[in-house]
Amino acid sequence: MSESGKAPIAVALSSASVYPLSVHDAFAVAQDLSFDGVEVMVTNNPISQDPHALKQLSAQYGQEVVSIHAPTLLLTQQVWGKAWNKIEQSCLMAREVGCDVVVVHPPFRWQNDYAEEFFEGVMDAQERHGVKIAVENMYPWRVRGREILMYLPHWNPIGRGYPHVTWDFSHSATAGMDSLDAIRELGSTLRHVHLTDGTGAGSKDEHLIPGEGNQRCVEALRHLADSTFDGVVVAEISTRKAKAVGEREEMLARTLAFAREHLAR
């Protein structure tokens, strides 16, 4: 506990941060670097879809599963079939591995009925499964300077009535938004944070180490530390370009140290 009596905000590792390594590697790295847990992104990797295997990894490495990221990305469209089944299976797995947060992206515009029923369906699934479905902010897609409608009802969850939101700093940069302002506006509906950074250059989703982009990461973390936020901050940086031995771990260690320093208010 801090002097204020508030428990420290946990800092977990997203399994996406070790890509192209495996979920097993994510748990091992999380233990080595002393993270507080792991967010599992469900992908084509069989282990990421297997709650029994995840519970074994959690016990083996002493790292709790803090959240399940549903397979709602373009690259995971074939995982767990239809859109609502992805939500159902993610909620069931969250309960089985002992966490209550499921991260989802807003629907793609071509998902028709799923997009039209998204809000009501999310509310229903939350109630039935006793989990918090935290809708993540995305960003507009641009081609030759023109914005293309890719998400419905919108890429920005602010003001859409969702009771739980995940805020991603890199997506914020790509959208040309300020994460500190967004977090303040979200207030108690902010359930989950993907800590990373971005410059927004070329409309790319960069997932940089915090402090390397234009998001006010320091101020945002300090704001969370001083607020009533009781969720988890998850490191979700890209380490795909890591080449040298230990380079990926060094990048993740820097991210963890950054988070711990500025959350320690």
Coordinates of C-alpha atoms in Angstrom, one line a residue:
M1 CA 0.0 0.0 0.0
S2 CA 1.1 3.6 -0.6
E3 CA 1.0 6.3 2.0
S4 CA -2.5 7.2 0.7
G5 CA -3.7 3.6 1.4
K6 CA -4.2 2.9 -2.3
A7 CA -2.7 -0.4 -3.6
P8 CA 0.0 0.1 -6.3
I9 CA -1.3 -0.1 -9.9
A10 CA -0.3 -3.4 -11.4
V11 CA 1.9 -3.4 -14.5
A12 CA 1.4 -6.4 -16.7
L13 CA 2.9 -7.6 -20.0
S14 CA 0.9 -8.2 -23.2
S15 CA 1.8 -11.4 -25.0
A16 CA 1.7 -9.3 -28.1
S17 CA 4.8 -7.5 -26.9
V18 CA 7.0 -10.6 -27.5
Y19 CA 5.7 -11.4 -31.0
P20 CA 6.8 -13.4 -33.0
L21 CA 7.7 -15.4 -29.9
S22 CA 5.1 -17.5 -28.2
V23 CA 2.7 -17.1 -25.3
H24 CA 5.0 -19.4 -23.3
D25 CA 7.8 -16.9 -23.9
A26 CA 5.6 -14.0 -22.7
F27 CA 5.1 -15.7 -19.3
A28 CA 8.8 -16.5 -19.0
V29 CA 9.8 -12.9 -19.8
A30 CA 7.2 -11.5 -17.4
Q31 CA 8.7 -13.6 -14.6
D32 CA 12.3 -12.7 -15.5
L33 CA 11.5 -9.0 -15.5
S34 CA 9.1 -9.0 -12.5
F35 CA 5.9 -7.9 -14.2
D36 CA 2.7 -8.2 -12.2
G37 CA 0.9 -10.5 -14.7
V38 CA 0.2 -11.2 -18.4
E39 CA -2.5 -10.1 -20.8
V40 CA -3.1 -12.9 -23.3
M41 CA -3.9 -11.9 -26.8
V42 CA -5.8 -14.8 -28.4
T43 CA -4.2 -15.6 -31.8
N44 CA -3.7 -18.6 -34.1
N45 CA -1.3 -20.0 -31.4
P46 CA -3.1 -23.0 -29.9
I47 CA -1.9 -22.2 -26.3
S48 CA -3.4 -18.7 -26.5
Q49 CA -6.8 -20.4 -27.0
D50 CA -6.4 -23.1 -24.3
P51 CA -7.4 -22.0 -20.7
H52 CA -6.0 -25.2 -19.2
A53 CA -2.6 -24.4 -20.8
L54 CA -2.7 -20.8 -19.7
K55 CA -3.5 -21.8 -16.1
Q56 CA -0.5 -24.1 -16.2
L57 CA 1.8 -21.3 -17.5
S58 CA 0.4 -19.0 -14.9
A59 CA 1.2 -21.4 -12.1
Q60 CA 4.6 -22.3 -13.5
Y61 CA 5.8 -18.7 -13.8
G62 CA 3.9 -17.1 -11.0
Q63 CA 2.2 -14.7 -13.3
E64 CA -1.6 -14.2 -13.2
V65 CA -3.6 -13.7 -16.3
V66 CA -4.9 -10.2 -15.8
S67 CA -7.0 -10.0 -19.1
I68 CA -7.9 -11.7 -22.3
H69 CA -7.7 -9.8 -25.5
A70 CA -10.3 -11.2 -27.8
P71 CA -9.3 -12.2 -31.4
T72 CA -11.0 -9.2 -33.0
L73 CA -8.0 -8.1 -35.1
L74 CA -7.8 -8.4 -38.9
L75 CA -5.1 -11.0 -38.5
T76 CA -7.3 -13.2 -36.2
Q77 CA -10.5 -13.1 -38.2
Q78 CA -10.4 -16.9 -38.6
V79 CA -10.0 -17.6 -34.9
W80 CA -13.1 -18.9 -33.1
G81 CA -15.4 -18.3 -36.0
K82 CA -18.1 -15.6 -36.0
A83 CA -17.7 -12.3 -34.2
W84 CA -20.1 -13.0 -31.3
N85 CA -18.5 -16.4 -30.8
K86 CA -15.2 -14.7 -30.3
I87 CA -16.7 -12.6 -27.5
E88 CA -18.4 -15.6 -25.9
Q89 CA -15.3 -17.7 -26.0
S90 CA -13.1 -14.9 -24.6
C91 CA -15.5 -14.3 -21.7
L92 CA -15.6 -18.0 -20.9
M93 CA -11.9 -18.2 -21.0
A94 CA -11.4 -15.2 -18.8
R95 CA -13.6 -16.7 -16.1
E96 CA -11.8 -20.0 -16.4
V97 CA -8.3 -18.5 -16.0
G98 CA -9.5 -16.3 -13.1
C99 CA -9.6 -12.8 -14.6
D100 CA -12.6 -10.5 -15.3
V101 CA -11.4 -8.2 -18.1
V102 CA -11.9 -8.9 -21.8
V103 CA -10.4 -6.4 -24.3
V104 CA -12.3 -6.1 -27.6
H105 CA -11.9 -3.8 -30.7
P106 CA -14.9 -2.1 -32.1
P107 CA -16.5 -4.0 -35.1
F108 CA -15.3 -3.5 -38.7
R109 CA -17.8 -1.8 -40.9
W110 CA -18.5 -4.9 -43.0
Q111 CA -19.6 -6.9 -40.0
N112 CA -23.2 -5.7 -40.5
D113 CA -25.4 -7.3 -37.8
Y114 CA -22.5 -7.6 -35.3
A115 CA -21.8 -3.9 -35.7
E116 CA -25.4 -2.9 -35.4
E117 CA -25.9 -5.0 -32.2
F118 CA -22.5 -4.4 -30.7
F119 CA -23.4 -2.2 -27.8
E120 CA -26.4 -4.3 -26.7
G121 CA -24.4 -7.5 -27.2
V122 CA -21.5 -6.3 -25.1
M123 CA -23.8 -5.3 -22.3
D124 CA -25.6 -8.7 -22.4
A125 CA -22.3 -10.7 -22.5
Q126 CA -20.9 -8.7 -19.5
E127 CA -24.0 -9.5 -17.4
R128 CA -24.2 -13.2 -18.3
H129 CA -20.5 -13.9 -17.8
G130 CA -19.8 -11.5 -14.9
V131 CA -16.8 -9.9 -16.8
K132 CA -15.9 -6.4 -17.8
I133 CA -15.7 -6.0 -21.6
A134 CA -13.4 -3.1 -22.2
V135 CA -13.8 -1.6 -25.7
E136 CA -10.5 -0.4 -27.0
N137 CA -9.8 2.9 -28.9
M138 CA -8.7 2.5 -32.5
Y139 CA -8.0 5.1 -35.1
P140 CA -9.1 6.3 -38.5
W141 CA -7.6 4.6 -41.6
R142 CA -6.3 7.1 -44.2
V143 CA -5.5 6.6 -47.8
R144 CA -4.0 9.4 -49.8
G145 CA -5.0 11.8 -47.1
R146 CA -8.7 10.7 -47.0
E147 CA -10.2 9.0 -44.0
I148 CA -11.8 5.6 -44.6
L149 CA -14.6 4.4 -42.4
M150 CA -13.3 1.1 -41.0
Y151 CA -15.1 0.8 -37.6
L152 CA -18.7 1.0 -36.5
P153 CA -20.2 2.6 -34.5
H154 CA -16.8 4.4 -34.3
W155 CA -13.1 3.9 -33.7
N156 CA -13.3 6.2 -30.7
P157 CA -15.1 4.7 -27.7
I158 CA -15.4 8.0 -25.8
G159 CA -19.0 9.2 -25.4
R160 CA -20.4 5.9 -26.8
G161 CA -21.9 4.8 -23.5
Y162 CA -19.5 1.9 -22.9
P163 CA -19.2 1.2 -19.1
H164 CA -15.6 -0.1 -19.6
V165 CA -12.9 1.2 -22.0
T166 CA -9.3 0.2 -22.8
W167 CA -7.1 3.1 -23.8
D168 CA -4.1 2.5 -26.1
F169 CA -1.5 5.2 -26.3
S170 CA -0.2 4.2 -29.7
H171 CA -3.7 4.1 -31.2
S172 CA -4.2 7.6 -29.7
A173 CA -1.1 8.9 -31.5
T174 CA -2.2 7.4 -34.8
A175 CA -5.6 9.1 -34.4
G176 CA -4.0 12.4 -33.5
M177 CA -5.4 12.4 -30.0
D178 CA -3.9 13.2 -26.6
S179 CA -4.0 10.3 -24.2
L180 CA -3.9 12.5 -21.1
D181 CA -7.0 14.4 -22.2
A182 CA -8.8 11.2 -23.2
I183 CA -8.0 9.5 -19.8
R184 CA -9.3 12.5 -18.0
E185 CA -12.5 12.5 -20.0
L186 CA -13.0 8.8 -19.6
G187 CA -12.9 9.1 -15.8
S188 CA -14.3 6.0 -14.1
T189 CA -15.1 4.3 -17.4
L190 CA -11.4 3.7 -17.9
R191 CA -10.9 0.1 -17.0
H192 CA -7.6 -0.9 -18.7
V193 CA -4.6 0.7 -20.3
H194 CA -2.2 -0.3 -23.0
L195 CA 1.0 1.5 -22.3
T196 CA 3.0 2.3 -25.4
D197 CA 3.7 5.4 -27.5
G198 CA 3.6 6.7 -31.0
T199 CA 4.2 9.7 -33.2
G200 CA 1.4 9.3 -35.6
A201 CA 3.8 9.8 -38.5
G202 CA 2.4 8.4 -41.7
S203 CA -0.7 7.3 -39.8
K204 CA 1.3 4.3 -38.6
D205 CA 0.4 2.3 -35.4
E206 CA 3.9 2.2 -34.0
H207 CA 3.7 0.8 -30.5
L208 CA 6.9 2.6 -29.4
I209 CA 8.5 2.4 -25.9
P210 CA 6.7 5.1 -23.8
G211 CA 8.6 8.3 -23.9
E212 CA 9.7 7.9 -27.6
G213 CA 6.5 9.3 -29.1
N214 CA 4.3 12.4 -28.7
Q215 CA 1.9 11.1 -26.1
R216 CA 2.1 12.6 -22.6
C217 CA 2.8 9.3 -21.0
V218 CA 4.5 10.6 -17.9
E219 CA 1.6 13.0 -17.1
A220 CA -1.0 10.3 -17.9
L221 CA 0.6 7.7 -15.6
R222 CA 0.9 10.3 -12.8
H223 CA -2.7 11.2 -13.3
L224 CA -3.7 7.5 -13.0
A225 CA -1.6 7.2 -9.8
D226 CA -3.4 10.2 -8.3
S227 CA -6.9 9.0 -9.4
T228 CA -9.2 6.2 -8.3
F229 CA -8.2 4.1 -11.2
D230 CA -8.1 0.4 -10.1
G231 CA -7.4 -1.3 -13.3
V232 CA -4.1 -2.7 -14.8
V233 CA -1.5 -0.9 -17.0
V234 CA -0.3 -3.3 -19.7
A235 CA 2.9 -2.9 -21.5
E236 CA 2.1 -3.4 -25.2
I237 CA 5.1 -2.2 -27.2
S238 CA 6.4 -3.7 -30.5
T239 CA 9.7 -5.6 -30.1
R240 CA 9.6 -7.1 -33.6
K241 CA 12.7 -5.3 -34.7
A242 CA 14.8 -6.7 -31.8
K243 CA 17.8 -8.5 -33.2
A244 CA 20.6 -8.8 -30.7
V245 CA 20.5 -11.2 -27.8
G246 CA 18.6 -9.6 -24.9
E247 CA 17.4 -6.6 -26.9
R248 CA 13.7 -7.5 -26.6
E249 CA 14.1 -7.9 -22.8
E250 CA 15.9 -4.6 -22.5
M251 CA 13.1 -2.8 -24.4
L252 CA 10.5 -4.4 -22.1
A253 CA 12.5 -3.7 -19.0
R254 CA 12.7 0.0 -19.9
T255 CA 8.9 0.0 -20.4
L256 CA 8.3 -1.6 -17.0
A257 CA 10.7 0.8 -15.3
F258 CA 9.0 3.8 -16.9
A259 CA 5.6 2.6 -15.8
R260 CA 6.7 1.9 -12.2
E261 CA 8.5 5.2 -11.9
H262 CA 5.6 7.3 -12.9
L263 CA 2.9 5.3 -11.2
A264 CA 4.7 5.5 -7.9
R265 CA 3.1 8.7 -6.6

